[in-house]
Amino acid sequence: MQGTVDGFSYGVITPIAAFVMACFGSALGLRCVTRSLRAEQSFKPGWLSLGAASIGCGIWTMHFIAMMGFQIRQTPIDYDVPLTVASLVVAVLVVSVGVFVVGYRGSSPPVLITAGVITGLGVAAMHYLGMAGMRLEGQLHYDTTIVAVSVVIAVVAATAALWAAVSVRGFFPSLFASLIMGAAATGMHYTGIAAMSVHLAGGAPRPGVSGDSLPSVMLPMLLGPLVFLVLAGVVVMFDPLLVLGEGEWNDTPARKHESTGPGRTDSPDMPGLPGTAPGPVTPVPGPPAWTTTANRDTGARSPGEESTRRQGW
């Protein structure tokens, strides 16, 4: 018996919420990758790890928010908790590999393609491992062509997002890149759903979790990644480089040396004025010092003093 797959049992609520979470996680992750590359004094492994975890948690959260609107009308659905949690771990670990490749190997086309393929495969693996965690009275079958399309979407989106993280400066371009990655991740999810068909087993359905009570099962599993994303958002929000961009307030010692070293004429009177290195200073002669107090007071000068004064001038 063929099961009826419905991925929109709550209408557009779950797709929109899933898209928002995918964009949020992608935005945090890409900004963290940018942070690790732009600031020479930053703790690169920490920022890259935070970025990879944000992308992984954001996409995993997107997947299971979207799955709240998923149901097979002829049978209840339950979830294998260890396998579901394993899909989150796989997403974070595989995305971490791609992010660290970009963070330490640069932004050349071969590096970006390699990192994008790894990251995209991690996103796809998370999706299909999460789908494998479903428990129902039947078997899941996939259309190979549509599955391949969903994987290509994930790889292309991941590659484009990583390129934007290492190549595009500014908050709004990075935000646009995160919107693209969020849209692609959500599109990959629903493409994967479209590739699936369910063949129900005969007999009475196994008692399980119905579509109406499914959120009560999923929300506890979503709580941890959601809290992590909020904390990551707080870290990003209070980091001045990620909020304000590059400026004098975050000058590194190398930048300060460049701003005050040879080739600039910085001075207390005209700070920051570009030019050439200052030359030797020629002292300006001042008026002669009077040697006789009485003459200074009365204005009278002796012939010797007058001669000395003229020589000084």
Short mmCIF file of C-alpha atoms in Angstrom, two decimals:
data_model
loop_
_atom_site.label_atom_id
_atom_site.label_comp_id
_atom_site.label_asym_id
_atom_site.label_seq_id
_atom_site.Cartn_x
_atom_site.Cartn_y
_atom_site.Cartn_z
CA MET A 1 0.00 0.00 0.00
CA GLN A 2 1.29 3.42 -0.94
CA GLY A 3 1.37 6.00 1.86
CA THR A 4 0.30 9.60 1.36
CA VAL A 5 3.21 11.92 2.19
CA ASP A 6 2.28 15.41 3.36
CA GLY A 7 5.11 17.82 4.11
CA PHE A 8 2.87 20.83 4.70
CA SER A 9 0.34 19.71 7.30
CA TYR A 10 0.67 23.10 9.05
CA GLY A 11 0.61 25.07 5.82
CA VAL A 12 3.38 27.64 5.30
CA ILE A 13 4.13 27.99 9.03
CA THR A 14 6.75 25.26 9.22
CA PRO A 15 8.50 26.13 5.91
CA ILE A 16 8.84 29.79 6.93
CA ALA A 17 10.03 28.93 10.43
CA ALA A 18 12.50 26.40 8.99
CA PHE A 19 13.82 28.97 6.52
CA VAL A 20 14.32 31.56 9.29
CA MET A 21 16.31 29.11 11.40
CA ALA A 22 18.46 28.03 8.47
CA CYS A 23 19.24 31.68 7.67
CA PHE A 24 19.96 32.46 11.33
CA GLY A 25 22.41 29.58 11.74
CA SER A 26 24.07 30.32 8.39
CA ALA A 27 24.42 34.02 9.20
CA LEU A 28 26.07 33.29 12.54
CA GLY A 29 28.37 30.68 11.04
CA LEU A 30 29.48 32.81 8.09
CA ARG A 31 30.13 35.83 10.30
CA CYS A 32 32.28 33.69 12.59
CA VAL A 33 34.28 32.43 9.59
CA THR A 34 34.71 36.03 8.43
CA ARG A 35 35.81 37.02 11.93
CA SER A 36 38.52 34.36 11.98
CA LEU A 37 39.91 35.52 8.63
CA ARG A 38 39.72 39.30 9.04
CA ALA A 39 41.37 39.70 12.46
CA GLU A 40 44.95 38.48 12.68
CA GLN A 41 44.94 38.40 16.47
CA SER A 42 41.69 36.42 16.81
CA PHE A 43 41.50 32.88 18.18
CA LYS A 44 40.96 31.23 14.82
CA PRO A 45 40.16 27.65 15.96
CA GLY A 46 37.55 28.96 18.38
CA TRP A 47 35.81 31.17 15.83
CA LEU A 48 35.86 28.44 13.16
CA SER A 49 34.44 25.90 15.61
CA LEU A 50 31.70 28.31 16.65
CA GLY A 51 30.91 28.98 12.99
CA ALA A 52 30.73 25.30 12.06
CA ALA A 53 28.55 24.48 15.08
CA SER A 54 26.23 27.39 14.24
CA ILE A 55 25.80 26.26 10.63
CA GLY A 56 25.28 22.63 11.67
CA CYS A 57 22.79 23.44 14.44
CA GLY A 58 20.94 25.93 12.26
CA ILE A 59 20.44 23.46 9.42
CA TRP A 60 19.57 20.60 11.79
CA THR A 61 17.00 22.82 13.53
CA MET A 62 15.63 23.82 10.13
CA HIS A 63 15.23 20.15 9.21
CA PHE A 64 13.26 19.14 12.28
CA ILE A 65 11.11 22.26 12.38
CA ALA A 66 10.14 21.39 8.82
CA MET A 67 9.53 17.79 9.92
CA MET A 68 6.92 18.99 12.41
CA GLY A 69 4.75 19.64 9.37
CA PHE A 70 5.54 16.23 7.87
CA GLN A 71 3.18 13.32 8.20
CA ILE A 72 2.11 10.11 6.48
CA ARG A 73 -1.61 10.08 6.72
CA GLN A 74 -2.09 6.32 6.97
CA THR A 75 0.37 5.66 9.82
CA PRO A 76 1.80 7.39 12.89
CA ILE A 77 5.48 8.40 12.96
CA ASP A 78 7.97 8.04 15.78
CA TYR A 79 11.66 8.93 15.93
CA ASP A 80 14.74 7.02 17.00
CA VAL A 81 16.34 9.49 19.42
CA PRO A 82 19.97 8.22 19.22
CA LEU A 83 19.91 8.24 15.41
CA THR A 84 18.30 11.68 15.39
CA VAL A 85 20.99 13.08 17.69
CA ALA A 86 23.62 11.34 15.55
CA SER A 87 22.39 13.33 12.56
CA LEU A 88 23.15 16.54 14.47
CA VAL A 89 26.65 15.32 15.36
CA VAL A 90 27.34 14.34 11.75
CA ALA A 91 26.17 17.74 10.52
CA VAL A 92 28.45 19.64 12.91
CA LEU A 93 31.50 17.44 12.34
CA VAL A 94 31.33 17.35 8.55
CA VAL A 95 30.58 21.06 8.27
CA SER A 96 33.55 21.67 10.60
CA VAL A 97 35.86 19.92 8.16
CA GLY A 98 34.76 22.19 5.32
CA VAL A 99 34.96 25.34 7.43
CA PHE A 100 38.44 24.54 8.76
CA VAL A 101 39.68 23.78 5.23
CA VAL A 102 38.70 27.30 4.17
CA GLY A 103 39.96 28.85 7.39
CA TYR A 104 43.46 27.41 7.10
CA ARG A 105 43.97 26.74 3.39
CA GLY A 106 42.71 30.01 1.94
CA SER A 107 40.16 30.94 -0.70
CA SER A 108 41.62 29.58 -3.93
CA PRO A 109 39.08 27.88 -6.25
CA PRO A 110 40.29 24.32 -5.55
CA VAL A 111 40.10 24.92 -1.80
CA LEU A 112 36.64 26.47 -2.00
CA ILE A 113 35.32 23.67 -4.19
CA THR A 114 36.73 21.01 -1.86
CA ALA A 115 35.33 22.71 1.23
CA GLY A 116 31.97 23.31 -0.46
CA VAL A 117 31.65 19.67 -1.48
CA ILE A 118 32.48 18.49 2.04
CA THR A 119 30.09 20.97 3.68
CA GLY A 120 27.29 20.23 1.20
CA LEU A 121 27.67 16.49 1.69
CA GLY A 122 27.48 17.07 5.44
CA VAL A 123 24.20 18.93 5.05
CA ALA A 124 22.78 16.19 2.81
CA ALA A 125 24.01 13.44 5.14
CA MET A 126 22.29 15.17 8.06
CA HIS A 127 19.00 15.28 6.14
CA TYR A 128 18.94 11.65 5.03
CA LEU A 129 20.24 10.34 8.35
CA GLY A 130 17.49 12.27 10.10
CA MET A 131 14.93 10.76 7.72
CA ALA A 132 16.35 7.31 8.47
CA GLY A 133 15.59 7.96 12.13
CA MET A 134 11.83 7.86 11.44
CA ARG A 135 9.98 4.82 12.72
CA LEU A 136 6.76 3.86 10.96
CA GLU A 137 4.87 0.86 9.63
CA GLY A 138 6.41 0.81 6.19
CA GLN A 139 9.54 1.32 4.14
CA LEU A 140 11.00 4.49 2.68
CA HIS A 141 12.08 4.57 -0.96
CA TYR A 142 13.87 7.39 -2.78
CA ASP A 143 14.05 8.52 -6.38
CA THR A 144 17.78 8.50 -7.15
CA THR A 145 17.62 11.38 -9.62
CA ILE A 146 15.82 13.73 -7.21
CA VAL A 147 18.17 12.73 -4.40
CA ALA A 148 21.13 13.65 -6.61
CA VAL A 149 19.50 17.03 -7.34
CA SER A 150 19.09 17.70 -3.61
CA VAL A 151 22.77 16.90 -2.99
CA VAL A 152 23.85 19.20 -5.82
CA ILE A 153 21.73 22.00 -4.32
CA ALA A 154 23.42 21.51 -0.95
CA VAL A 155 26.94 21.48 -2.45
CA VAL A 156 26.40 24.54 -4.64
CA ALA A 157 24.84 26.49 -1.78
CA ALA A 158 27.63 25.58 0.62
CA THR A 159 30.33 26.52 -1.89
CA ALA A 160 28.70 29.87 -2.64
CA ALA A 161 28.27 30.64 1.05
CA LEU A 162 31.90 29.82 1.88
CA TRP A 163 33.08 31.94 -1.03
CA ALA A 164 31.02 34.85 0.30
CA ALA A 165 32.45 34.36 3.79
CA VAL A 166 36.05 34.68 2.60
CA SER A 167 35.58 37.13 -0.27
CA VAL A 168 32.75 39.53 0.54
CA ARG A 169 33.26 42.37 3.01
CA GLY A 170 30.48 44.07 4.90
CA PHE A 171 27.53 43.00 7.01
CA PHE A 172 24.80 43.24 4.38
CA PRO A 173 26.61 41.21 1.69
CA SER A 174 27.22 38.51 4.30
CA LEU A 175 23.56 38.68 5.29
CA PHE A 176 22.56 38.22 1.65
CA ALA A 177 24.85 35.16 1.43
CA SER A 178 23.21 33.67 4.52
CA LEU A 179 19.77 34.18 2.96
CA ILE A 180 20.94 32.30 -0.12
CA MET A 181 22.33 29.46 1.95
CA GLY A 182 19.18 29.32 4.10
CA ALA A 183 16.97 29.19 1.03
CA ALA A 184 19.12 26.50 -0.56
CA ALA A 185 19.19 24.39 2.62
CA THR A 186 15.41 24.62 2.96
CA GLY A 187 14.99 23.87 -0.73
CA MET A 188 17.29 20.88 -0.41
CA HIS A 189 15.15 19.58 2.46
CA TYR A 190 11.89 19.76 0.52
CA THR A 191 13.56 18.36 -2.58
CA GLY A 192 14.60 15.38 -0.48
CA ILE A 193 11.03 15.04 0.77
CA ALA A 194 9.81 15.08 -2.84
CA ALA A 195 12.20 12.22 -3.63
CA MET A 196 10.65 10.01 -0.96
CA SER A 197 7.84 7.53 -1.24
CA VAL A 198 6.44 5.25 1.47
CA HIS A 199 5.29 1.66 1.03
CA LEU A 200 3.17 0.72 4.03
CA ALA A 201 3.28 -2.72 5.56
CA GLY A 202 0.10 -4.79 5.74
CA GLY A 203 -2.00 -5.15 8.87
CA ALA A 204 -2.93 -2.68 11.56
CA PRO A 205 -0.54 0.25 12.06
CA ARG A 206 1.85 0.16 14.98
CA PRO A 207 0.90 2.42 17.91
CA GLY A 208 3.13 5.45 17.74
CA VAL A 209 3.18 9.19 17.69
CA SER A 210 0.51 10.82 15.60
CA GLY A 211 1.07 13.94 13.57
CA ASP A 212 -0.81 16.05 16.10
CA SER A 213 1.44 15.08 19.02
CA LEU A 214 4.70 15.05 17.08
CA PRO A 215 5.79 18.57 18.21
CA SER A 216 5.75 17.39 21.82
CA VAL A 217 8.37 14.80 20.84
CA MET A 218 10.51 17.09 18.68
CA LEU A 219 10.56 20.23 20.85
CA PRO A 220 12.71 18.71 23.64
CA MET A 221 15.31 17.62 21.05
CA LEU A 222 15.25 21.07 19.45
CA LEU A 223 15.75 22.87 22.76
CA GLY A 224 19.52 22.26 23.01
CA PRO A 225 20.44 23.49 19.49
CA LEU A 226 18.10 26.47 19.87
CA VAL A 227 19.77 27.53 23.13
CA PHE A 228 23.19 27.13 21.52
CA LEU A 229 22.20 29.33 18.58
CA VAL A 230 20.93 32.03 20.95
CA LEU A 231 24.20 31.98 22.89
CA ALA A 232 26.21 32.07 19.66
CA GLY A 233 24.12 35.05 18.58
CA VAL A 234 24.97 36.84 21.81
CA VAL A 235 28.69 36.22 21.24
CA VAL A 236 28.51 37.56 17.70
CA MET A 237 26.34 40.52 18.70
CA PHE A 238 28.79 41.70 21.37
CA ASP A 239 31.90 41.29 19.23
CA PRO A 240 32.68 44.79 17.89
CA LEU A 241 34.48 43.60 14.75
CA LEU A 242 31.44 41.64 13.62
CA VAL A 243 29.03 44.48 14.42
CA LEU A 244 30.97 47.60 13.40
CA GLY A 245 33.44 46.22 10.89
CA GLU A 246 37.10 47.14 10.74
CA GLY A 247 38.22 50.48 12.14
CA GLU A 248 40.76 52.30 14.28
CA TRP A 249 39.33 50.78 17.45
CA ASN A 250 40.51 47.33 16.41
CA ASP A 251 43.92 48.26 15.01
CA THR A 252 46.40 45.50 15.54
CA PRO A 253 50.00 46.37 16.52
CA ALA A 254 51.04 45.88 12.88
CA ARG A 255 48.42 48.35 11.70
CA LYS A 256 49.42 50.87 14.35
CA HIS A 257 53.05 50.57 13.25
CA GLU A 258 52.01 51.20 9.66
CA SER A 259 50.02 54.27 10.68
CA THR A 260 52.85 55.82 12.70
CA GLY A 261 55.96 54.43 11.03
CA PRO A 262 58.06 55.76 8.13
CA GLY A 263 56.09 57.27 5.31
CA ARG A 264 53.71 59.28 7.52
CA THR A 265 54.08 62.73 9.08
CA ASP A 266 51.92 62.14 12.13
CA SER A 267 52.46 64.85 14.73
CA PRO A 268 50.55 66.22 17.72
CA ASP A 269 49.58 69.24 15.59
CA MET A 270 48.45 67.30 12.48
CA PRO A 271 47.79 63.64 13.40
CA GLY A 272 47.28 61.13 10.64
CA LEU A 273 48.33 63.50 7.82
CA PRO A 274 49.81 61.31 5.06
CA GLY A 275 53.02 62.38 3.41
CA THR A 276 56.71 61.64 3.42
CA ALA A 277 58.99 61.12 6.36
CA PRO A 278 59.81 64.39 8.15
CA GLY A 279 63.26 65.85 7.44
CA PRO A 280 65.72 67.48 9.85
CA VAL A 281 64.32 70.39 11.81
CA THR A 282 66.17 73.75 11.37
CA PRO A 283 65.99 75.83 14.53
CA VAL A 284 64.66 79.36 14.13
CA PRO A 285 66.95 81.95 15.81
CA GLY A 286 65.36 83.95 18.54
CA PRO A 287 66.22 87.34 19.97
CA PRO A 288 69.59 87.64 21.78
CA ALA A 289 69.75 87.20 25.50
CA TRP A 290 70.66 90.39 27.30
CA THR A 291 73.68 89.99 29.47
CA THR A 292 73.34 93.12 31.59
CA THR A 293 70.31 93.45 33.76
CA ALA A 294 70.67 97.15 34.14
CA ASN A 295 70.90 97.71 30.39
CA ARG A 296 67.84 95.41 29.85
CA ASP A 297 65.84 97.39 32.36
CA THR A 298 66.86 100.88 31.14
CA GLY A 299 67.23 100.11 27.45
CA ALA A 300 70.85 101.41 27.38
CA ARG A 301 73.48 99.35 25.58
CA SER A 302 77.24 99.48 25.67
CA PRO A 303 79.17 99.46 22.37
CA GLY A 304 80.25 95.86 22.97
CA GLU A 305 76.74 94.73 23.65
CA GLU A 306 75.48 96.54 20.54
CA SER A 307 78.11 94.75 18.43
CA THR A 308 77.15 91.38 19.98
CA ARG A 309 73.47 92.04 19.35
CA ARG A 310 74.07 92.82 15.70
CA GLN A 311 76.13 89.66 15.24
CA GLY A 312 73.38 87.58 16.87
CA TRP A 313 70.81 88.97 14.48
#
